[in-house]
């Protein structure tokens, strides 16, 4: 069995070793082609080889800011600080058995626990017992306090000792690189040599790349990322903090200040995620009214606010008002942006979704095709948003019971997603499920079962075990097994 090598190729637009400053990181751009007869290079001094095949995998080395400025210094402190009993950092740790060995972070984390204990002593021995309260009053308050303290401590513990979503070290191997099609852009962390999925960042404290990294919090001695963000929000009580921020800004800033509208929108977004649609709608409308009072009603922030309001109205089933708000946002964006801007495609897509839910399939198709046309002109051919448009068009065809065209668009969406997204991305599972639904409706139960099984296997790798999508997938598989008369397998 021959080994493989990535050889840099001379390309005019992306010369090997080019550096681009991007935000807090630098990006070194390389183009590689495959030579199946040589070994994987272990040194950056590989000679440049010109080949006739200019197609290949484009690897962009994302250099963290600390490494970018200190790359010529002798810094040997590159060991990963995580302590995971399951693998000792040789592969991606599980969500449990995780602790960052940072002395400063550990001291801050344990100080937080000390403050919890100190708060308990103050409440019990300073506030309740010395006062002449009744026994029932003391018991009620003690129960309430200890329940809230338990929830806070448990959320802090889960945030501190949960793997935030680390990416395996040194997984940018030839085998993993060549899973991507030619022409695919692959981002590789220059520090830990990992393939970086979208929204992943390198943490200079954990010495690892973290999926959907928000920040490294010393008070929980951990990064806040994909796997522990929920616990961090529960611990910090995000809504309450945004309310306090709003109160301070309203007190010290002039009425209608842009920072006040920002706080209003933040609270609205949190309430929306909690399913408190009426309250969320009130905050978003207050923010929008402030923009109008400041006479900036045609600002892009207003279009975003209208989009937020429309999404809430859609969730409430108020499709008429949602449609009007989306149309208003579209008109606003058309005045400010070029006709082929991706945000305009986003508005067309949102309007198409509302029309689809109203059963207006012809109009929904028109808007989704407009969104697709703009995205195909303004975005790369394999951009995930193009896959989203194709998926939405397929969904409308499915509602029209035009299964032949529906499965065609679903397959095109799946092809793009498999090309540009990680193999365990939820969108790939959705595509598998959509194709399975069509095959099920066509009576092709054998192939439908294959796609449902693929969807389930993908979801089990990227979603919590109690996620509703996994339950729905089990239900779909059960329906297929029932059609096949395999009732025994249904219960297994």
PDB file of C-alpha atoms in Angstrom, residues 152-308:
ATOM      1  CA  UNK A 152     -25.323  27.360  40.404  1.00  0.00           C
ATOM      2  CA  UNK A 153     -22.592  25.064  41.775  1.00  0.00           C
ATOM      3  CA  UNK A 154     -23.578  22.165  39.516  1.00  0.00           C
ATOM      4  CA  UNK A 155     -23.594  24.433  36.440  1.00  0.00           C
ATOM      5  CA  UNK A 156     -20.174  25.805  37.408  1.00  0.00           C
ATOM      6  CA  UNK A 157     -18.845  22.269  37.955  1.00  0.00           C
ATOM      7  CA  UNK A 158     -20.156  21.071  34.565  1.00  0.00           C
ATOM      8  CA  UNK A 159     -18.669  24.117  32.838  1.00  0.00           C
ATOM      9  CA  UNK A 160     -15.311  23.621  34.542  1.00  0.00           C
ATOM     10  CA  UNK A 161     -14.930  19.868  34.020  1.00  0.00           C
ATOM     11  CA  UNK A 162     -16.616  19.417  30.625  1.00  0.00           C
ATOM     12  CA  UNK A 163     -14.665  19.152  27.408  1.00  0.00           C
ATOM     13  CA  UNK A 164     -15.672  22.396  25.635  1.00  0.00           C
ATOM     14  CA  UNK A 165     -15.429  20.763  22.201  1.00  0.00           C
ATOM     15  CA  UNK A 166     -11.766  20.172  21.485  1.00  0.00           C
ATOM     16  CA  UNK A 167     -10.517  19.090  18.086  1.00  0.00           C
ATOM     17  CA  UNK A 168      -8.085  16.125  17.988  1.00  0.00           C
ATOM     18  CA  UNK A 169      -4.433  17.106  17.947  1.00  0.00           C
ATOM     19  CA  UNK A 170      -2.452  16.519  14.744  1.00  0.00           C
ATOM     20  CA  UNK A 171      -5.451  15.239  12.782  1.00  0.00           C
ATOM     21  CA  UNK A 172      -4.391  17.089   9.605  1.00  0.00           C
ATOM     22  CA  UNK A 173      -3.026  13.837   8.201  1.00  0.00           C
ATOM     23  CA  UNK A 174      -3.032  12.851   4.516  1.00  0.00           C
ATOM     24  CA  UNK A 175      -5.862  10.400   5.157  1.00  0.00           C
ATOM     25  CA  UNK A 176      -8.075  13.144   6.615  1.00  0.00           C
ATOM     26  CA  UNK A 177      -6.998  15.844   4.143  1.00  0.00           C
ATOM     27  CA  UNK A 178      -7.772  13.708   1.094  1.00  0.00           C
ATOM     28  CA  UNK A 179     -11.300  13.044   2.305  1.00  0.00           C
ATOM     29  CA  UNK A 180     -12.011  16.492   0.884  1.00  0.00           C
ATOM     30  CA  UNK A 181     -12.566  16.984  -2.820  1.00  0.00           C
ATOM     31  CA  UNK A 182     -10.113  18.848  -5.027  1.00  0.00           C
ATOM     32  CA  UNK A 183     -10.485  22.600  -4.742  1.00  0.00           C
ATOM     33  CA  UNK A 184     -11.820  22.417  -1.197  1.00  0.00           C
ATOM     34  CA  UNK A 185     -10.394  24.969   1.231  1.00  0.00           C
ATOM     35  CA  UNK A 186      -9.241  23.259   4.433  1.00  0.00           C
ATOM     36  CA  UNK A 187      -8.253  25.385   7.418  1.00  0.00           C
ATOM     37  CA  UNK A 188      -5.434  23.920   9.496  1.00  0.00           C
ATOM     38  CA  UNK A 189      -4.254  25.303  12.818  1.00  0.00           C
ATOM     39  CA  UNK A 190      -0.532  25.990  12.558  1.00  0.00           C
ATOM     40  CA  UNK A 191      -0.166  25.535  16.319  1.00  0.00           C
ATOM     41  CA  UNK A 192      -1.775  22.160  17.014  1.00  0.00           C
ATOM     42  CA  UNK A 193      -1.908  20.872  13.409  1.00  0.00           C
ATOM     43  CA  UNK A 194      -5.661  20.249  13.539  1.00  0.00           C
ATOM     44  CA  UNK A 195      -8.279  20.677  10.833  1.00  0.00           C
ATOM     45  CA  UNK A 196     -10.374  23.646  11.922  1.00  0.00           C
ATOM     46  CA  UNK A 197     -14.133  23.457  11.304  1.00  0.00           C
ATOM     47  CA  UNK A 198     -16.095  26.732  10.963  1.00  0.00           C
ATOM     48  CA  UNK A 199     -16.132  28.936  14.096  1.00  0.00           C
ATOM     49  CA  UNK A 200     -13.332  26.968  15.753  1.00  0.00           C
ATOM     50  CA  UNK A 201     -10.490  28.914  17.375  1.00  0.00           C
ATOM     51  CA  UNK A 202      -7.201  28.076  19.048  1.00  0.00           C
ATOM     52  CA  UNK A 203      -7.007  28.707  22.800  1.00  0.00           C
ATOM     53  CA  UNK A 204      -3.577  29.823  23.986  1.00  0.00           C
ATOM     54  CA  UNK A 205      -4.328  28.543  27.508  1.00  0.00           C
ATOM     55  CA  UNK A 206      -5.711  25.091  26.685  1.00  0.00           C
ATOM     56  CA  UNK A 207      -3.280  24.770  23.755  1.00  0.00           C
ATOM     57  CA  UNK A 208      -6.114  23.263  21.726  1.00  0.00           C
ATOM     58  CA  UNK A 209      -8.567  24.301  19.019  1.00  0.00           C
ATOM     59  CA  UNK A 210     -12.103  24.581  20.393  1.00  0.00           C
ATOM     60  CA  UNK A 211     -15.320  24.190  18.391  1.00  0.00           C
ATOM     61  CA  UNK A 212     -17.476  27.327  18.496  1.00  0.00           C
ATOM     62  CA  UNK A 213     -15.133  28.890  21.033  1.00  0.00           C
ATOM     63  CA  UNK A 214     -16.557  31.964  22.758  1.00  0.00           C
ATOM     64  CA  UNK A 215     -13.734  32.789  25.199  1.00  0.00           C
ATOM     65  CA  UNK A 216     -11.525  31.279  27.894  1.00  0.00           C
ATOM     66  CA  UNK A 217     -12.996  32.104  31.309  1.00  0.00           C
ATOM     67  CA  UNK A 218     -10.555  31.955  34.223  1.00  0.00           C
ATOM     68  CA  UNK A 219     -13.369  31.711  36.768  1.00  0.00           C
ATOM     69  CA  UNK A 220     -14.390  28.331  35.364  1.00  0.00           C
ATOM     70  CA  UNK A 221     -10.810  27.463  34.331  1.00  0.00           C
ATOM     71  CA  UNK A 222     -12.017  26.380  30.920  1.00  0.00           C
ATOM     72  CA  UNK A 223     -12.928  27.531  27.466  1.00  0.00           C
ATOM     73  CA  UNK A 224     -16.573  28.226  26.739  1.00  0.00           C
ATOM     74  CA  UNK A 225     -17.337  26.268  23.595  1.00  0.00           C
ATOM     75  CA  UNK A 226     -19.788  24.010  21.833  1.00  0.00           C
ATOM     76  CA  UNK A 227     -20.165  21.374  24.559  1.00  0.00           C
ATOM     77  CA  UNK A 228     -20.334  23.495  27.708  1.00  0.00           C
ATOM     78  CA  UNK A 229     -21.837  26.784  26.569  1.00  0.00           C
ATOM     79  CA  UNK A 230     -25.249  25.801  27.932  1.00  0.00           C
ATOM     80  CA  UNK A 231     -23.848  25.196  31.422  1.00  0.00           C
ATOM     81  CA  UNK A 232     -21.921  28.473  31.326  1.00  0.00           C
ATOM     82  CA  UNK A 233     -25.051  30.430  30.420  1.00  0.00           C
ATOM     83  CA  UNK A 234     -26.994  28.713  33.193  1.00  0.00           C
ATOM     84  CA  UNK A 235     -24.221  29.599  35.637  1.00  0.00           C
ATOM     85  CA  UNK A 236     -23.883  33.229  34.616  1.00  0.00           C
ATOM     86  CA  UNK A 237     -27.629  33.809  34.176  1.00  0.00           C
ATOM     87  CA  UNK A 238     -27.119  35.669  30.915  1.00  0.00           C
ATOM     88  CA  UNK A 239     -30.573  37.198  30.814  1.00  0.00           C
ATOM     89  CA  UNK A 240     -30.190  38.733  34.270  1.00  0.00           C
ATOM     90  CA  UNK A 241     -26.798  40.190  33.388  1.00  0.00           C
ATOM     91  CA  UNK A 242     -28.156  41.727  30.190  1.00  0.00           C
ATOM     92  CA  UNK A 243     -31.011  43.242  32.198  1.00  0.00           C
ATOM     93  CA  UNK A 244     -28.517  44.780  34.641  1.00  0.00           C
ATOM     94  CA  UNK A 245     -26.475  46.084  31.719  1.00  0.00           C
ATOM     95  CA  UNK A 246     -29.600  47.620  30.224  1.00  0.00           C
ATOM     96  CA  UNK A 247     -30.488  49.270  33.537  1.00  0.00           C
ATOM     97  CA  UNK A 248     -27.020  50.821  33.850  1.00  0.00           C
ATOM     98  CA  UNK A 249     -27.021  52.041  30.265  1.00  0.00           C
ATOM     99  CA  UNK A 250     -30.483  53.562  30.588  1.00  0.00           C
ATOM    100  CA  UNK A 251     -29.342  55.355  33.743  1.00  0.00           C
ATOM    101  CA  UNK A 252     -26.091  56.829  32.433  1.00  0.00           C
ATOM    102  CA  UNK A 253     -26.573  57.075  28.671  1.00  0.00           C
ATOM    103  CA  UNK A 254     -28.844  59.516  26.836  1.00  0.00           C
ATOM    104  CA  UNK A 255     -32.236  58.156  25.703  1.00  0.00           C
ATOM    105  CA  UNK A 256     -32.037  56.280  22.424  1.00  0.00           C
ATOM    106  CA  UNK A 257     -28.297  55.564  22.656  1.00  0.00           C
ATOM    107  CA  UNK A 258     -27.187  52.783  20.301  1.00  0.00           C
ATOM    108  CA  UNK A 259     -25.802  50.730  23.224  1.00  0.00           C
ATOM    109  CA  UNK A 260     -29.279  50.634  24.774  1.00  0.00           C
ATOM    110  CA  UNK A 261     -30.726  49.159  21.582  1.00  0.00           C
ATOM    111  CA  UNK A 262     -27.929  46.577  21.652  1.00  0.00           C
ATOM    112  CA  UNK A 263     -28.927  45.487  25.168  1.00  0.00           C
ATOM    113  CA  UNK A 264     -32.588  45.321  24.174  1.00  0.00           C
ATOM    114  CA  UNK A 265     -31.768  43.052  21.237  1.00  0.00           C
ATOM    115  CA  UNK A 266     -29.527  40.836  23.407  1.00  0.00           C
ATOM    116  CA  UNK A 267     -32.322  40.285  25.910  1.00  0.00           C
ATOM    117  CA  UNK A 268     -34.768  39.652  23.072  1.00  0.00           C
ATOM    118  CA  UNK A 269     -32.500  37.006  21.548  1.00  0.00           C
ATOM    119  CA  UNK A 270     -32.127  35.164  24.873  1.00  0.00           C
ATOM    120  CA  UNK A 271     -35.881  35.225  25.498  1.00  0.00           C
ATOM    121  CA  UNK A 272     -36.448  33.921  21.965  1.00  0.00           C
ATOM    122  CA  UNK A 273     -34.127  30.973  22.617  1.00  0.00           C
ATOM    123  CA  UNK A 274     -36.036  30.281  25.841  1.00  0.00           C
ATOM    124  CA  UNK A 275     -39.307  30.172  23.917  1.00  0.00           C
ATOM    125  CA  UNK A 276     -40.655  33.342  25.590  1.00  0.00           C
ATOM    126  CA  UNK A 277     -41.839  34.781  22.304  1.00  0.00           C
ATOM    127  CA  UNK A 278     -44.118  37.551  23.603  1.00  0.00           C
ATOM    128  CA  UNK A 279     -41.459  39.005  25.887  1.00  0.00           C
ATOM    129  CA  UNK A 280     -38.785  38.675  23.183  1.00  0.00           C
ATOM    130  CA  UNK A 281     -41.026  40.466  20.708  1.00  0.00           C
ATOM    131  CA  UNK A 282     -41.492  43.360  23.111  1.00  0.00           C
ATOM    132  CA  UNK A 283     -37.738  43.923  23.515  1.00  0.00           C
ATOM    133  CA  UNK A 284     -37.012  43.707  19.777  1.00  0.00           C
ATOM    134  CA  UNK A 285     -39.814  46.162  19.042  1.00  0.00           C
ATOM    135  CA  UNK A 286     -38.477  48.591  21.647  1.00  0.00           C
ATOM    136  CA  UNK A 287     -35.063  48.441  19.966  1.00  0.00           C
ATOM    137  CA  UNK A 288     -36.611  49.003  16.538  1.00  0.00           C
ATOM    138  CA  UNK A 289     -38.663  51.945  17.816  1.00  0.00           C
ATOM    139  CA  UNK A 290     -35.470  53.510  19.187  1.00  0.00           C
ATOM    140  CA  UNK A 291     -33.847  53.277  15.757  1.00  0.00           C
ATOM    141  CA  UNK A 292     -36.875  54.977  14.226  1.00  0.00           C
ATOM    142  CA  UNK A 293     -36.816  57.730  16.865  1.00  0.00           C
ATOM    143  CA  UNK A 294     -33.152  58.335  16.041  1.00  0.00           C
ATOM    144  CA  UNK A 295     -34.149  58.654  12.360  1.00  0.00           C
ATOM    145  CA  UNK A 296     -31.967  55.739  11.302  1.00  0.00           C
ATOM    146  CA  UNK A 297     -34.901  53.598  10.233  1.00  0.00           C
ATOM    147  CA  UNK A 298     -33.089  52.631   7.027  1.00  0.00           C
ATOM    148  CA  UNK A 299     -29.969  51.373   8.763  1.00  0.00           C
ATOM    149  CA  UNK A 300     -28.873  47.760   8.323  1.00  0.00           C
ATOM    150  CA  UNK A 301     -29.343  47.228  12.073  1.00  0.00           C
ATOM    151  CA  UNK A 302     -33.026  47.959  11.535  1.00  0.00           C
ATOM    152  CA  UNK A 303     -33.193  45.268   8.876  1.00  0.00           C
ATOM    153  CA  UNK A 304     -31.626  42.808  11.326  1.00  0.00           C
ATOM    154  CA  UNK A 305     -34.161  43.877  13.983  1.00  0.00           C
ATOM    155  CA  UNK A 306     -37.032  43.363  11.569  1.00  0.00           C
ATOM    156  CA  UNK A 307     -35.642  39.949  10.723  1.00  0.00           C
ATOM    157  CA  UNK A 308     -35.561  39.028  14.440  1.00  0.00           C
TER     158      UNK A 308
END
